[in-house]
Amino acid sequence: MVGISLAIHPLFFALGLYYALTGGIFLFIICAVTAVVHEIGHSLVAQSLGYRLNKIVLMPFGAIVVGNTDGLNFIDQTKIALAGPIVNLCIALVFVASWWVVPEIYTFTDVVVSSNLSMAIVNLLPIFPLDGGRITFGILGNYYGYEKAYAISKIMGLVFSAIILTIFVISVIAKVLNLSLLFFSAFVFFSSISRERENKYVKIFSVLDKERLKSGAIVKRYAVDKDTTIKRLINLLDTRSVNEVSVYDNGKKIAEYSQSGIEKLIESADIYSTIGQNLSKQSQNLSISSE
């Protein structure tokens, strides 16, 4: 979670102002905290896969993962997408269970439960870039390829935006004004027409910096087999230490990676490939250059 910056979408301020003017600022604060917790769920699972968030952007209906998870397979992308809603559902269940033990806290925690349930349900809608949309995008990508799946996801977002806006208009006609629907429609619309990926995932290398090294850092050495995948290697590494890796083949050392060598390997490699496969590629590249 180190090195993640926080940004705020303009619609978030607009929704906050609406809640402040209507006396719902406490609810808005709870929803904002819920959004951050939701995003932490995504970030922790992504970190276990060797990725981390570059930035968290607070939006009117959550800190939505719009990140670039290129290189991750559909199963891992789904794990990241589901992590946020699962965290929200777990929090809601914990508080609901606590009502049986300490019913007096219901008055203070019912908002927490409702905001977490809402966050989970809304984010499971098949709208890009919501979590449900990312899962749908992964499914479509397996059948139609990245570009076509991306276009279909965007079109679905525009359609849902129109549907939500229609529901808002109906609520106005029925004199049951719900401005949240208008904000939600605007959020989905602008997300659908935007090609930005503000919450981009980046591969984890190290969080070492000059100031940390001034105080001294631990050097950790690892011994792995050449059939170890890059993904497994990433999970082994300690981002707060200087890492060194020795690679073995049938008990014989065949390669040594320093911290900078590990970073170059992770940056250039497919995380599902093995270290041995990348060593072979390096050898082939050296042979071609020498010719």
mmCIF file of C-alpha atoms in Angstrom:
data_model
loop_
_atom_site.group_PDB
_atom_site.id
_atom_site.type_symbol
_atom_site.label_atom_id
_atom_site.label_comp_id
_atom_site.label_asym_id
_atom_site.label_seq_id
_atom_site.Cartn_x
_atom_site.Cartn_y
_atom_site.Cartn_z
ATOM 1 C CA MET A 1 0.000 0.000 0.000
ATOM 2 C CA VAL A 2 3.075 2.257 -0.042
ATOM 3 C CA GLY A 3 3.355 4.948 -2.697
ATOM 4 C CA ILE A 4 -0.335 5.163 -3.576
ATOM 5 C CA SER A 5 -1.560 8.692 -4.253
ATOM 6 C CA LEU A 6 -5.126 9.848 -3.703
ATOM 7 C CA ALA A 7 -7.115 11.951 -6.171
ATOM 8 C CA ILE A 8 -10.727 13.110 -6.120
ATOM 9 C CA HIS A 9 -13.058 13.141 -9.123
ATOM 10 C CA PRO A 10 -15.020 16.432 -9.636
ATOM 11 C CA LEU A 11 -18.337 14.540 -9.411
ATOM 12 C CA PHE A 12 -17.308 13.410 -5.913
ATOM 13 C CA PHE A 13 -17.225 17.057 -4.779
ATOM 14 C CA ALA A 14 -20.580 17.685 -6.454
ATOM 15 C CA LEU A 15 -22.193 14.746 -4.675
ATOM 16 C CA GLY A 16 -20.612 15.846 -1.384
ATOM 17 C CA LEU A 17 -22.085 19.324 -1.792
ATOM 18 C CA TYR A 18 -25.511 17.796 -2.494
ATOM 19 C CA TYR A 19 -25.365 15.705 0.695
ATOM 20 C CA ALA A 20 -24.115 18.699 2.714
ATOM 21 C CA LEU A 21 -27.028 20.858 1.533
ATOM 22 C CA THR A 22 -29.562 18.117 2.257
ATOM 23 C CA GLY A 23 -28.215 17.291 5.726
ATOM 24 C CA GLY A 24 -26.675 13.972 4.723
ATOM 25 C CA ILE A 25 -22.988 14.798 5.224
ATOM 26 C CA PHE A 26 -22.541 11.974 7.784
ATOM 27 C CA LEU A 27 -23.857 9.464 5.245
ATOM 28 C CA PHE A 28 -21.523 10.919 2.620
ATOM 29 C CA ILE A 29 -18.480 10.520 4.904
ATOM 30 C CA ILE A 30 -19.421 6.893 5.636
ATOM 31 C CA CYS A 31 -19.764 6.228 1.904
ATOM 32 C CA ALA A 32 -16.357 7.812 1.218
ATOM 33 C CA VAL A 33 -14.682 5.628 3.859
ATOM 34 C CA THR A 34 -16.523 2.590 2.456
ATOM 35 C CA ALA A 35 -15.155 3.420 -1.001
ATOM 36 C CA VAL A 36 -11.577 3.569 0.276
ATOM 37 C CA VAL A 37 -11.966 0.266 2.152
ATOM 38 C CA HIS A 38 -13.417 -1.233 -1.034
ATOM 39 C CA GLU A 39 -10.341 -0.128 -2.961
ATOM 40 C CA ILE A 40 -7.981 -1.478 -0.305
ATOM 41 C CA GLY A 41 -9.572 -4.882 -0.910
ATOM 42 C CA HIS A 42 -8.675 -4.607 -4.608
ATOM 43 C CA SER A 43 -5.187 -3.397 -3.800
ATOM 44 C CA LEU A 44 -4.347 -6.190 -1.349
ATOM 45 C CA VAL A 45 -5.347 -8.921 -3.808
ATOM 46 C CA ALA A 46 -3.525 -7.149 -6.644
ATOM 47 C CA GLN A 47 -0.448 -6.920 -4.419
ATOM 48 C CA SER A 48 -0.538 -10.658 -3.796
ATOM 49 C CA LEU A 49 -0.418 -11.092 -7.588
ATOM 50 C CA GLY A 50 2.565 -8.787 -7.943
ATOM 51 C CA TYR A 51 0.712 -5.585 -8.812
ATOM 52 C CA ARG A 52 -0.189 -2.494 -6.869
ATOM 53 C CA LEU A 53 -2.285 0.607 -7.455
ATOM 54 C CA ASN A 54 -0.614 3.755 -8.671
ATOM 55 C CA LYS A 55 -3.499 5.955 -7.614
ATOM 56 C CA ILE A 56 -6.855 5.789 -5.831
ATOM 57 C CA VAL A 57 -9.446 8.113 -7.338
ATOM 58 C CA LEU A 58 -12.484 8.791 -5.172
ATOM 59 C CA MET A 59 -15.538 8.876 -7.411
ATOM 60 C CA PRO A 60 -19.183 9.545 -6.506
ATOM 61 C CA PHE A 61 -19.987 5.853 -6.166
ATOM 62 C CA GLY A 62 -16.693 4.380 -5.044
ATOM 63 C CA ALA A 63 -12.994 4.316 -5.805
ATOM 64 C CA ILE A 64 -13.443 2.289 -8.954
ATOM 65 C CA VAL A 65 -10.704 0.104 -10.384
ATOM 66 C CA VAL A 66 -10.175 1.267 -13.942
ATOM 67 C CA GLY A 67 -6.634 -0.006 -13.868
ATOM 68 C CA ASN A 68 -4.579 -1.657 -16.538
ATOM 69 C CA THR A 69 -4.280 -5.329 -15.603
ATOM 70 C CA ASP A 70 -2.876 -6.325 -18.996
ATOM 71 C CA GLY A 71 -0.817 -9.485 -18.627
ATOM 72 C CA LEU A 72 -3.053 -10.948 -15.928
ATOM 73 C CA ASN A 73 -5.246 -13.849 -16.954
ATOM 74 C CA PHE A 74 -9.016 -13.782 -16.569
ATOM 75 C CA ILE A 75 -8.991 -15.695 -13.260
ATOM 76 C CA ASP A 76 -6.592 -13.228 -11.607
ATOM 77 C CA GLN A 77 -8.441 -10.218 -13.031
ATOM 78 C CA THR A 78 -11.668 -11.651 -11.604
ATOM 79 C CA LYS A 79 -10.027 -12.139 -8.194
ATOM 80 C CA ILE A 80 -9.012 -8.462 -8.151
ATOM 81 C CA ALA A 81 -12.443 -7.305 -9.322
ATOM 82 C CA LEU A 82 -14.333 -9.377 -6.727
ATOM 83 C CA ALA A 83 -12.042 -8.419 -3.821
ATOM 84 C CA GLY A 84 -13.659 -4.994 -3.255
ATOM 85 C CA PRO A 85 -17.300 -6.169 -3.133
ATOM 86 C CA ILE A 86 -16.329 -9.169 -0.972
ATOM 87 C CA VAL A 87 -14.649 -6.867 1.573
ATOM 88 C CA ASN A 88 -17.802 -4.703 1.680
ATOM 89 C CA LEU A 89 -20.054 -7.760 2.124
ATOM 90 C CA CYS A 90 -17.853 -9.088 4.939
ATOM 91 C CA ILE A 91 -17.979 -5.741 6.772
ATOM 92 C CA ALA A 92 -21.769 -5.632 6.400
ATOM 93 C CA LEU A 93 -22.112 -9.205 7.728
ATOM 94 C CA VAL A 94 -19.860 -8.484 10.727
ATOM 95 C CA PHE A 95 -21.987 -5.488 11.759
ATOM 96 C CA VAL A 96 -25.273 -7.341 11.179
ATOM 97 C CA ALA A 97 -23.990 -10.212 13.348
ATOM 98 C CA SER A 98 -22.962 -7.719 16.038
ATOM 99 C CA TRP A 99 -26.570 -6.529 16.318
ATOM 100 C CA TRP A 100 -27.501 -9.897 17.830
ATOM 101 C CA VAL A 101 -24.848 -9.445 20.519
ATOM 102 C CA VAL A 102 -25.101 -5.679 21.103
ATOM 103 C CA PRO A 103 -28.447 -4.509 19.623
ATOM 104 C CA GLU A 104 -27.883 -1.003 21.015
ATOM 105 C CA ILE A 105 -25.303 -0.249 18.307
ATOM 106 C CA TYR A 106 -27.858 -0.713 15.511
ATOM 107 C CA THR A 107 -28.724 2.990 15.461
ATOM 108 C CA PHE A 108 -25.077 3.909 14.868
ATOM 109 C CA THR A 109 -24.101 1.146 12.468
ATOM 110 C CA ASP A 110 -27.112 0.640 10.182
ATOM 111 C CA VAL A 111 -25.655 3.293 7.852
ATOM 112 C CA VAL A 112 -22.365 1.366 7.701
ATOM 113 C CA VAL A 113 -24.222 -1.820 6.738
ATOM 114 C CA SER A 114 -26.388 -0.135 4.096
ATOM 115 C CA SER A 115 -23.447 1.745 2.534
ATOM 116 C CA ASN A 116 -21.316 -1.411 2.327
ATOM 117 C CA LEU A 117 -24.167 -3.467 0.861
ATOM 118 C CA SER A 118 -24.921 -0.720 -1.663
ATOM 119 C CA MET A 119 -21.255 -0.437 -2.616
ATOM 120 C CA ALA A 120 -21.013 -4.192 -3.192
ATOM 121 C CA ILE A 121 -24.239 -4.448 -5.202
ATOM 122 C CA VAL A 122 -23.609 -1.377 -7.366
ATOM 123 C CA ASN A 123 -20.058 -2.462 -8.180
ATOM 124 C CA LEU A 124 -21.241 -5.884 -9.338
ATOM 125 C CA LEU A 125 -23.362 -4.343 -12.088
ATOM 126 C CA PRO A 126 -21.982 -5.317 -15.537
ATOM 127 C CA ILE A 127 -21.003 -1.721 -16.319
ATOM 128 C CA PHE A 128 -17.433 -0.814 -17.247
ATOM 129 C CA PRO A 129 -15.423 0.332 -15.287
ATOM 130 C CA LEU A 130 -17.305 -1.083 -12.279
ATOM 131 C CA ASP A 131 -16.075 -4.435 -10.954
ATOM 132 C CA GLY A 132 -18.911 -6.339 -12.589
ATOM 133 C CA GLY A 133 -18.045 -4.574 -15.832
ATOM 134 C CA ARG A 134 -14.419 -5.658 -15.579
ATOM 135 C CA ILE A 135 -15.489 -9.267 -15.116
ATOM 136 C CA THR A 136 -17.831 -8.959 -18.102
ATOM 137 C CA PHE A 137 -14.986 -7.364 -20.055
ATOM 138 C CA GLY A 138 -12.757 -10.343 -19.224
ATOM 139 C CA ILE A 139 -15.387 -12.796 -20.443
ATOM 140 C CA LEU A 140 -15.935 -10.830 -23.655
ATOM 141 C CA GLY A 141 -12.182 -10.503 -24.149
ATOM 142 C CA ASN A 142 -11.773 -14.289 -24.139
ATOM 143 C CA TYR A 143 -14.232 -14.560 -27.029
ATOM 144 C CA TYR A 144 -13.796 -11.382 -29.069
ATOM 145 C CA GLY A 145 -10.352 -10.037 -28.204
ATOM 146 C CA TYR A 146 -9.361 -6.898 -26.288
ATOM 147 C CA GLU A 147 -10.397 -4.126 -28.689
ATOM 148 C CA LYS A 148 -13.849 -5.512 -29.511
ATOM 149 C CA ALA A 149 -14.538 -6.364 -25.853
ATOM 150 C CA TYR A 150 -13.524 -2.831 -24.852
ATOM 151 C CA ALA A 151 -15.890 -1.310 -27.439
ATOM 152 C CA ILE A 152 -18.788 -3.554 -26.352
ATOM 153 C CA SER A 153 -18.161 -2.652 -22.694
ATOM 154 C CA LYS A 154 -18.225 1.047 -23.511
ATOM 155 C CA ILE A 155 -21.496 0.696 -25.441
ATOM 156 C CA MET A 156 -23.026 -1.241 -22.524
ATOM 157 C CA GLY A 157 -21.991 1.618 -20.228
ATOM 158 C CA LEU A 158 -23.720 4.189 -22.425
ATOM 159 C CA VAL A 159 -26.878 2.063 -22.551
ATOM 160 C CA PHE A 160 -26.934 1.678 -18.751
ATOM 161 C CA SER A 161 -26.301 5.415 -18.370
ATOM 162 C CA ALA A 162 -29.377 6.118 -20.517
ATOM 163 C CA ILE A 163 -31.461 3.616 -18.513
ATOM 164 C CA ILE A 164 -30.425 5.172 -15.187
ATOM 165 C CA LEU A 165 -31.135 8.668 -16.523
ATOM 166 C CA THR A 166 -34.585 7.492 -17.644
ATOM 167 C CA ILE A 167 -35.289 6.141 -14.154
ATOM 168 C CA PHE A 168 -34.220 9.528 -12.741
ATOM 169 C CA VAL A 169 -36.626 11.367 -15.084
ATOM 170 C CA ILE A 170 -39.426 9.013 -14.053
ATOM 171 C CA SER A 171 -38.624 9.716 -10.376
ATOM 172 C CA VAL A 172 -38.891 13.473 -11.076
ATOM 173 C CA ILE A 173 -42.266 13.017 -12.824
ATOM 174 C CA ALA A 174 -43.447 10.864 -9.923
ATOM 175 C CA LYS A 175 -42.233 13.608 -7.548
ATOM 176 C CA VAL A 176 -39.862 11.202 -5.814
ATOM 177 C CA LEU A 177 -36.667 13.137 -6.542
ATOM 178 C CA ASN A 178 -33.477 11.087 -6.252
ATOM 179 C CA LEU A 179 -30.463 13.117 -7.380
ATOM 180 C CA SER A 180 -28.157 10.171 -6.665
ATOM 181 C CA LEU A 181 -29.526 8.559 -9.831
ATOM 182 C CA LEU A 182 -28.537 11.641 -11.821
ATOM 183 C CA PHE A 183 -25.000 11.578 -10.394
ATOM 184 C CA PHE A 184 -24.747 7.836 -11.053
ATOM 185 C CA SER A 185 -25.919 8.280 -14.639
ATOM 186 C CA ALA A 186 -23.355 11.056 -15.192
ATOM 187 C CA PHE A 187 -20.592 8.933 -13.658
ATOM 188 C CA VAL A 188 -21.369 5.951 -15.902
ATOM 189 C CA PHE A 189 -21.650 8.205 -18.972
ATOM 190 C CA PHE A 190 -18.321 9.996 -18.467
ATOM 191 C CA SER A 191 -16.582 6.713 -17.600
ATOM 192 C CA SER A 192 -17.917 5.193 -20.816
ATOM 193 C CA ILE A 193 -16.644 7.961 -23.084
ATOM 194 C CA SER A 194 -13.296 8.317 -21.334
ATOM 195 C CA ARG A 195 -10.251 6.273 -22.374
ATOM 196 C CA GLU A 196 -8.258 7.216 -19.292
ATOM 197 C CA ARG A 197 -7.139 4.551 -16.849
ATOM 198 C CA GLU A 198 -6.586 6.616 -13.753
ATOM 199 C CA ASN A 199 -6.212 3.758 -11.259
ATOM 200 C CA LYS A 200 -3.510 2.019 -13.239
ATOM 201 C CA TYR A 201 -1.978 -1.088 -11.719
ATOM 202 C CA VAL A 202 1.793 -1.283 -11.903
ATOM 203 C CA LYS A 203 4.058 -4.229 -11.187
ATOM 204 C CA ILE A 204 5.650 -4.157 -7.753
ATOM 205 C CA PHE A 205 9.408 -3.782 -7.785
ATOM 206 C CA SER A 206 10.557 -2.140 -4.582
ATOM 207 C CA VAL A 207 9.658 0.725 -2.299
ATOM 208 C CA LEU A 208 13.285 1.394 -1.418
ATOM 209 C CA ASP A 209 14.332 5.006 -1.663
ATOM 210 C CA LYS A 210 17.342 7.094 -0.707
ATOM 211 C CA GLU A 211 15.953 8.012 2.727
ATOM 212 C CA ARG A 212 15.160 4.389 3.578
ATOM 213 C CA LEU A 213 18.632 3.266 2.483
ATOM 214 C CA LYS A 214 20.230 5.938 4.686
ATOM 215 C CA SER A 215 18.801 4.072 7.677
ATOM 216 C CA GLY A 216 19.910 0.735 6.274
ATOM 217 C CA ALA A 217 17.909 -1.996 4.580
ATOM 218 C CA ILE A 218 17.913 -5.766 4.999
ATOM 219 C CA VAL A 219 19.315 -7.844 2.136
ATOM 220 C CA LYS A 220 17.282 -10.976 1.478
ATOM 221 C CA ARG A 221 18.511 -13.842 -0.671
ATOM 222 C CA TYR A 222 16.304 -16.444 -2.317
ATOM 223 C CA ALA A 223 17.093 -19.724 -4.049
ATOM 224 C CA VAL A 224 14.572 -20.851 -6.678
ATOM 225 C CA ASP A 225 14.312 -23.458 -9.404
ATOM 226 C CA LYS A 226 14.384 -22.391 -13.064
ATOM 227 C CA ASP A 227 10.774 -23.650 -13.361
ATOM 228 C CA THR A 228 9.588 -21.067 -10.813
ATOM 229 C CA THR A 229 7.120 -18.659 -12.434
ATOM 230 C CA ILE A 230 7.646 -14.894 -12.371
ATOM 231 C CA LYS A 231 4.334 -14.633 -10.513
ATOM 232 C CA ARG A 232 5.623 -16.928 -7.766
ATOM 233 C CA LEU A 233 8.904 -15.003 -7.616
ATOM 234 C CA ILE A 234 7.012 -11.731 -7.134
ATOM 235 C CA ASN A 235 5.098 -13.271 -4.223
ATOM 236 C CA LEU A 236 8.377 -14.306 -2.582
ATOM 237 C CA LEU A 237 10.051 -10.904 -2.768
ATOM 238 C CA ASP A 238 10.082 -8.384 0.075
ATOM 239 C CA THR A 239 9.498 -4.933 -1.404
ATOM 240 C CA ARG A 240 11.035 -3.273 1.661
ATOM 241 C CA SER A 241 14.335 -5.138 1.345
ATOM 242 C CA VAL A 242 17.147 -5.474 -1.170
ATOM 243 C CA ASN A 243 16.444 -8.780 -2.917
ATOM 244 C CA GLU A 244 18.917 -11.178 -4.527
ATOM 245 C CA VAL A 245 17.902 -14.390 -6.277
ATOM 246 C CA SER A 246 19.911 -17.475 -7.214
ATOM 247 C CA VAL A 247 18.401 -19.718 -9.897
ATOM 248 C CA TYR A 248 19.076 -23.467 -9.874
ATOM 249 C CA ASP A 249 18.613 -26.302 -12.355
ATOM 250 C CA ASN A 250 18.796 -29.795 -10.813
ATOM 251 C CA GLY A 251 20.689 -28.418 -7.839
ATOM 252 C CA LYS A 252 23.223 -26.478 -9.939
ATOM 253 C CA LYS A 253 23.267 -22.682 -9.885
ATOM 254 C CA ILE A 254 22.705 -21.328 -13.402
ATOM 255 C CA ALA A 255 21.961 -17.652 -12.803
ATOM 256 C CA GLU A 256 22.111 -14.863 -10.255
ATOM 257 C CA TYR A 257 19.847 -11.810 -10.131
ATOM 258 C CA SER A 258 20.607 -8.612 -8.251
ATOM 259 C CA GLN A 259 17.866 -6.177 -7.186
ATOM 260 C CA SER A 260 18.119 -4.263 -10.475
ATOM 261 C CA GLY A 261 18.212 -7.538 -12.438
ATOM 262 C CA ILE A 262 15.024 -8.714 -10.707
ATOM 263 C CA GLU A 263 13.313 -5.428 -11.519
ATOM 264 C CA LYS A 264 14.256 -5.712 -15.218
ATOM 265 C CA LEU A 265 13.077 -9.341 -15.293
ATOM 266 C CA ILE A 266 9.675 -8.508 -13.772
ATOM 267 C CA GLU A 267 9.231 -5.463 -15.998
ATOM 268 C CA SER A 268 9.865 -7.331 -19.240
ATOM 269 C CA ALA A 269 8.499 -10.817 -18.500
ATOM 270 C CA ASP A 270 5.086 -12.434 -18.748
ATOM 271 C CA ILE A 271 4.254 -13.128 -15.093
ATOM 272 C CA TYR A 272 2.995 -16.625 -15.963
ATOM 273 C CA SER A 273 6.248 -17.620 -17.663
ATOM 274 C CA THR A 274 9.099 -19.339 -15.811
ATOM 275 C CA ILE A 275 12.495 -17.883 -14.970
ATOM 276 C CA GLY A 276 14.067 -20.595 -17.144
ATOM 277 C CA GLN A 277 12.011 -19.531 -20.160
ATOM 278 C CA ASN A 278 13.205 -15.950 -19.733
ATOM 279 C CA LEU A 279 16.802 -17.073 -19.377
ATOM 280 C CA SER A 280 16.434 -18.958 -22.678
ATOM 281 C CA LYS A 281 15.044 -15.829 -24.357
ATOM 282 C CA GLN A 282 17.966 -13.784 -23.042
ATOM 283 C CA SER A 283 20.411 -16.351 -24.410
ATOM 284 C CA GLN A 284 18.694 -16.316 -27.812
ATOM 285 C CA ASN A 285 18.758 -12.514 -27.909
ATOM 286 C CA LEU A 286 22.483 -12.519 -27.062
ATOM 287 C CA SER A 287 23.144 -15.044 -29.822
ATOM 288 C CA ILE A 288 21.228 -12.966 -32.375
ATOM 289 C CA SER A 289 23.072 -9.766 -31.376
ATOM 290 C CA SER A 290 26.474 -11.447 -31.585
ATOM 291 C CA GLU A 291 25.685 -12.614 -35.122
#
